[in-house]
mmCIF file of C-alpha atoms in Angstrom:
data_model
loop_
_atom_site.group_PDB
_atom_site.id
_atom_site.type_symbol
_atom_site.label_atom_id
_atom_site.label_comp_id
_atom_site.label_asym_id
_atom_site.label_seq_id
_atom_site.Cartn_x
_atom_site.Cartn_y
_atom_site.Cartn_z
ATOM 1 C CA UNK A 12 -4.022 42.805 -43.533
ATOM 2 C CA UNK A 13 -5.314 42.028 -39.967
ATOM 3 C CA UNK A 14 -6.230 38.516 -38.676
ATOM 4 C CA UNK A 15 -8.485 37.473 -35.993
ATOM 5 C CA UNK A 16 -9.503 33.982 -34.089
ATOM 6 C CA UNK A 17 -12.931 33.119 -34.060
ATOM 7 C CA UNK A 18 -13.489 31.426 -30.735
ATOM 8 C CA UNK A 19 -16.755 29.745 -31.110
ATOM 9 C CA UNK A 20 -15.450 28.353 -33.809
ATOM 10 C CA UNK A 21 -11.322 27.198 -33.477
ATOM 11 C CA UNK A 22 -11.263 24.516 -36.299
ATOM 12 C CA UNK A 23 -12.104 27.238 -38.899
ATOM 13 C CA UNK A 24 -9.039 28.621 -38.449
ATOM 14 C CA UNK A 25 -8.230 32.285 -38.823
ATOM 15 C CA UNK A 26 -10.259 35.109 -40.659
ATOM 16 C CA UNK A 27 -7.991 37.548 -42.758
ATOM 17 C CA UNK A 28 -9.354 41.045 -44.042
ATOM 18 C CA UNK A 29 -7.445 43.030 -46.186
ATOM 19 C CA UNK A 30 -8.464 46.493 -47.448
ATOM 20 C CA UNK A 31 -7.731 47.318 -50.940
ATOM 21 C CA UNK A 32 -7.660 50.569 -52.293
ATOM 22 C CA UNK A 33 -7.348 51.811 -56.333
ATOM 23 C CA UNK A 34 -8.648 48.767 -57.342
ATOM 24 C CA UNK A 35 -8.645 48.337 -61.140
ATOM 25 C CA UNK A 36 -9.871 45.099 -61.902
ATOM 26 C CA UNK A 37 -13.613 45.252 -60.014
ATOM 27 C CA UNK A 38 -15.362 44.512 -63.530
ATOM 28 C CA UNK A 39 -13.396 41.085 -63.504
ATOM 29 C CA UNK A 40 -13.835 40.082 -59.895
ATOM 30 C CA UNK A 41 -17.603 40.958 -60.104
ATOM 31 C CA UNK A 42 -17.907 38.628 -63.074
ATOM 32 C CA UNK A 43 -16.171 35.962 -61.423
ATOM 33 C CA UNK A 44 -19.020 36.246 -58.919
ATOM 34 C CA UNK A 45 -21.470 36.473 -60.771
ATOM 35 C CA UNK A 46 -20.252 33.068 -62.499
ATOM 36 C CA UNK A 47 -19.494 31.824 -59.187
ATOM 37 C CA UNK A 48 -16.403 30.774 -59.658
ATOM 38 C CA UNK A 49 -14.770 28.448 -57.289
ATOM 39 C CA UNK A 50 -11.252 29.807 -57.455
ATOM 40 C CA UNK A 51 -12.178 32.967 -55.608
ATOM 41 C CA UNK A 52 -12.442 31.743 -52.475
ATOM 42 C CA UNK A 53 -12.742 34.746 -50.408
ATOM 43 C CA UNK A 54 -15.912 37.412 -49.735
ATOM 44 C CA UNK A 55 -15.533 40.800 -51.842
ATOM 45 C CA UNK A 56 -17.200 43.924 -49.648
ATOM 46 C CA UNK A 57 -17.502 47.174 -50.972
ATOM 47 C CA UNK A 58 -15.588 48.802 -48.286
ATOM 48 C CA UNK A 59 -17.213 52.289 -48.032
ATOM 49 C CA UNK A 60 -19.755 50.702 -46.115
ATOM 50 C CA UNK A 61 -18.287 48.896 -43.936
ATOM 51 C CA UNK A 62 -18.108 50.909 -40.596
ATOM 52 C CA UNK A 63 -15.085 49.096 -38.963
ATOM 53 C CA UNK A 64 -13.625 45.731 -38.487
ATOM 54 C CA UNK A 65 -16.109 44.792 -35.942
ATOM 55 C CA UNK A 66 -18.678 45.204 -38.342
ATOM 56 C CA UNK A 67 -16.798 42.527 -40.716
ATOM 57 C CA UNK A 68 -16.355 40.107 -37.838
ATOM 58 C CA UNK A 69 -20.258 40.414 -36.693
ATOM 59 C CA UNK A 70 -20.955 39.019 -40.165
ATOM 60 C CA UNK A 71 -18.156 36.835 -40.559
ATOM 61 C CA UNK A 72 -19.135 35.271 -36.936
ATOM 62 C CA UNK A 73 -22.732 35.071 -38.834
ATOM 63 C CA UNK A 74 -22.022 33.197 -41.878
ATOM 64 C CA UNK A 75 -19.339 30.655 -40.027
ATOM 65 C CA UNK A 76 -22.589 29.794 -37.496
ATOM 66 C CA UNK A 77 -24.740 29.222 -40.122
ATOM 67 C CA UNK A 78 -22.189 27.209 -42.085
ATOM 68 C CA UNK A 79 -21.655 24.806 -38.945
ATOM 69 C CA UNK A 80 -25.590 24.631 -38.393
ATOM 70 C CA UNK A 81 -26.009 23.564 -42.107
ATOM 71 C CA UNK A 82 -28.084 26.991 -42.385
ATOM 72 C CA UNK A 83 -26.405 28.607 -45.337
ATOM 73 C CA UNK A 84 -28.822 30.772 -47.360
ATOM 74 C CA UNK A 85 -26.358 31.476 -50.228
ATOM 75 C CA UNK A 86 -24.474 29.264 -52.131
ATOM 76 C CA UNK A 87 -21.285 29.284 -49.952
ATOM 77 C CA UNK A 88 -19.456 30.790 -46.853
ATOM 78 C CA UNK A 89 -18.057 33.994 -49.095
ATOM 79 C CA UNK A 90 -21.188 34.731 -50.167
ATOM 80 C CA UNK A 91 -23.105 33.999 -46.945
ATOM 81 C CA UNK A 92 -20.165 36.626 -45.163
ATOM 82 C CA UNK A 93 -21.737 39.303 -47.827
ATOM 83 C CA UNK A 94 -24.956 38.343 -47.543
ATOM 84 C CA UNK A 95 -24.633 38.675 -43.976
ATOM 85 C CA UNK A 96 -23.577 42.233 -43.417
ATOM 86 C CA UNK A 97 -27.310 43.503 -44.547
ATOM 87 C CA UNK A 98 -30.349 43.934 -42.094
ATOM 88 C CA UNK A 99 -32.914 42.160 -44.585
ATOM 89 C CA UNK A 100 -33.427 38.564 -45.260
ATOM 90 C CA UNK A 101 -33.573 39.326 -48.994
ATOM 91 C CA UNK A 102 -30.376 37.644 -50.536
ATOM 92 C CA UNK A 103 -29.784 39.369 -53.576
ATOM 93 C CA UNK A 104 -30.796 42.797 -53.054
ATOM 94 C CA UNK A 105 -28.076 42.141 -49.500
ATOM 95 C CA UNK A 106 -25.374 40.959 -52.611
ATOM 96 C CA UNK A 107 -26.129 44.322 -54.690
ATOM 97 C CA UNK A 108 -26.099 46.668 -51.811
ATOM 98 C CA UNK A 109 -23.001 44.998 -49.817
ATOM 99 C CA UNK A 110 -21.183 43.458 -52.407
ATOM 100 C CA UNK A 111 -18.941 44.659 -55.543
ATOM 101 C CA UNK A 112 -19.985 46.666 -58.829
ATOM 102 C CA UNK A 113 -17.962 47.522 -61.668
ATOM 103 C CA UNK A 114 -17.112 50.692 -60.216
ATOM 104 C CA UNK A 115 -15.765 49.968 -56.900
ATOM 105 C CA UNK A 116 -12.266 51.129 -56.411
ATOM 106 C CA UNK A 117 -12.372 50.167 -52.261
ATOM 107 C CA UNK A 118 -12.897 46.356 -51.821
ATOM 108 C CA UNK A 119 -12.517 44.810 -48.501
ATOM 109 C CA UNK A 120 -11.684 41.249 -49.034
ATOM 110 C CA UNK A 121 -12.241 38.593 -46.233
ATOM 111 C CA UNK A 122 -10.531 35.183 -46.521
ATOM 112 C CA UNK A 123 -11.819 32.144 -43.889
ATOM 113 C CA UNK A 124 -8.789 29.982 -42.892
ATOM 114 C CA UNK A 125 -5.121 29.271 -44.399
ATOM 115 C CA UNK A 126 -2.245 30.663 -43.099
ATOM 116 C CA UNK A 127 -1.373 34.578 -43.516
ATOM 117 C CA UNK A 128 1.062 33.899 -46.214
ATOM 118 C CA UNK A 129 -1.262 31.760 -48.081
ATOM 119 C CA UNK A 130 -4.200 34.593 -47.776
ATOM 120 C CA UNK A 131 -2.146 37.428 -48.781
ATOM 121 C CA UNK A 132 -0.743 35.959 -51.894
ATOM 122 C CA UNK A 133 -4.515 34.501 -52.621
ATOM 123 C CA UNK A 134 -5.099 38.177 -52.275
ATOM 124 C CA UNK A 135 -2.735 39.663 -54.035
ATOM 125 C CA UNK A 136 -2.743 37.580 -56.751
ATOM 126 C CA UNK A 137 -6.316 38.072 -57.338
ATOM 127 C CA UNK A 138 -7.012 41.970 -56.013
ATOM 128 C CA UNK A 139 -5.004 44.364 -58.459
ATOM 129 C CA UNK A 140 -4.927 46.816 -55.766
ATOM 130 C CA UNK A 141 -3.184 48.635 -52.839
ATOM 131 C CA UNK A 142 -3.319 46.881 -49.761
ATOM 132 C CA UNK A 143 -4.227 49.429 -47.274
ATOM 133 C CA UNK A 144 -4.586 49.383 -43.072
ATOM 134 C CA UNK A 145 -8.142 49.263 -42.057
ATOM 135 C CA UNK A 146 -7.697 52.043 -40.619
ATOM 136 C CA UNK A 147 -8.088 54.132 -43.663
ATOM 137 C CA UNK A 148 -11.857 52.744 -43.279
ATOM 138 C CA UNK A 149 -12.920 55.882 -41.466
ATOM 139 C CA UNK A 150 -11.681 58.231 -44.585
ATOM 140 C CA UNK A 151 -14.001 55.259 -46.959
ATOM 141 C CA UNK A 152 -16.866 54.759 -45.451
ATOM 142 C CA UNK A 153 -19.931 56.740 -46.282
ATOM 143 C CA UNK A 154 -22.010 57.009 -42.795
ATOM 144 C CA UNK A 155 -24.811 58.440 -44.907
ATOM 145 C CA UNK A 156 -24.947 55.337 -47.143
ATOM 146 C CA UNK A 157 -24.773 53.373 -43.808
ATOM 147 C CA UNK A 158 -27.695 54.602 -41.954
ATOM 148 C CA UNK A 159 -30.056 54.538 -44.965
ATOM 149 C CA UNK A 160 -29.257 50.643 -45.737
ATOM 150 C CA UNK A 161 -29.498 50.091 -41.954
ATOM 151 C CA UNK A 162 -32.487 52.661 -41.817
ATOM 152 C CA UNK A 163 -30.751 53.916 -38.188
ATOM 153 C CA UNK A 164 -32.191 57.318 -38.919
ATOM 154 C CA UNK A 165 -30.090 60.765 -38.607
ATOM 155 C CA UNK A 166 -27.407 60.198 -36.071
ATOM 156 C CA UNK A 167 -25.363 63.186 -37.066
ATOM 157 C CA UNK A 168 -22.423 61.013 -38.274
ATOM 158 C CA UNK A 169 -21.785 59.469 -34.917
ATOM 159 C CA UNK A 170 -19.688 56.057 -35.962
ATOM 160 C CA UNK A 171 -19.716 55.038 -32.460
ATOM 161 C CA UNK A 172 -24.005 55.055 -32.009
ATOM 162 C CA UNK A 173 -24.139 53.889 -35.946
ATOM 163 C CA UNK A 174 -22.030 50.643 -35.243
ATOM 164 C CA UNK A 175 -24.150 50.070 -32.077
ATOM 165 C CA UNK A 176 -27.654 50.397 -34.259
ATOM 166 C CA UNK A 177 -25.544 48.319 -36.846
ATOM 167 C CA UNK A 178 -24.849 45.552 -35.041
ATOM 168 C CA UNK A 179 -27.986 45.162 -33.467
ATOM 169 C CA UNK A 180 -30.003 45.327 -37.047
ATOM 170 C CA UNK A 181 -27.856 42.412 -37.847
ATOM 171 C CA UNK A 182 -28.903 40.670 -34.685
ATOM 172 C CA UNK A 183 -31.895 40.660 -35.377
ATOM 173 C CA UNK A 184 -32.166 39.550 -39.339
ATOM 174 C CA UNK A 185 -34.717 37.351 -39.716
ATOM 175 C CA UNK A 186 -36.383 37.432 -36.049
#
């Protein structure tokens, strides 16, 4: 699990990803969404499109900004953190795409403040999974899934020039 500061915004406290891999209960934690339960406090990402950690923290920055401005477009910061890693303004076609299905054995799971201790038993206890190093990212993702949701156009599998198209698509949401 890594953990990263978000400067802009201290008093939030830390942001913890973890990668889990094997998943077996994905039915379960998609229902809980789709009831929005309280209890899962954290943002569920369907990991093979997520290009690298970056990419999660362009989003996350996203979503806490929008929280602080009273700009949510979701019903909460989890969902806002999903909702946040599409291109389009349309919420629940950026849920579908971005977040879990019933099928999804990779889930990328990003908790907003706590302690480390606290957000990997939260995790744990909730994720039947394998918590992996984000580093096996570049063996999950699917670059040709990326570019057509981010409509970047053939860049011949290039991670570096996708993240750059990436994170400028996500700039400029709703402009």
């Amino acid at each position: 699990m890594e953990s990263h500061s978000i400067e802009l915004y201290p008093t939030r406290g830390q942001v913890y990803i973890g990668l889990y891999r094997n998943v077996k209960n994905a039915p379960e934690l998609r229902q809980r969404l789709v009831q929005q339960d309280s209890t899962l406090t954290c943002a569920l990402v369907n990991a093979c499109l997520v290009v690298n950690s970056f990419h999660v923290m362009l989003a996350v920055h996203r979503a806490i900004h929008d929280e602080q401005n009273d700009n949510l477009k979701s019903h909460n910061l989890y969902s806002e953190i999903v909702f946040d890693f599409s291109s389009t303004i349309h919420i629940a076609q950026s849920l579908r795409r971005f977040g879990i299905e019933d099928t999804t054995t990779d889930i990328l799971a990003i908790k907003v403040g706590g302690d480390a201790t606290e957000a990997r038993e939260f995790m744990d206890q909730n994720i039947k999974g394998d918590l992996t190093s984000l580093d096996a990212l570049v063996e999950i993702r699917d670059l040709k899934r990326i570019q057509k949701y981010y409509q970047t156009g053939d860049m011949k599998e290039d991670p570096d020039r996708i993240m750059q198209l990436v994170a400028g698509a996500m700039a400029l949401k709703g402009l």
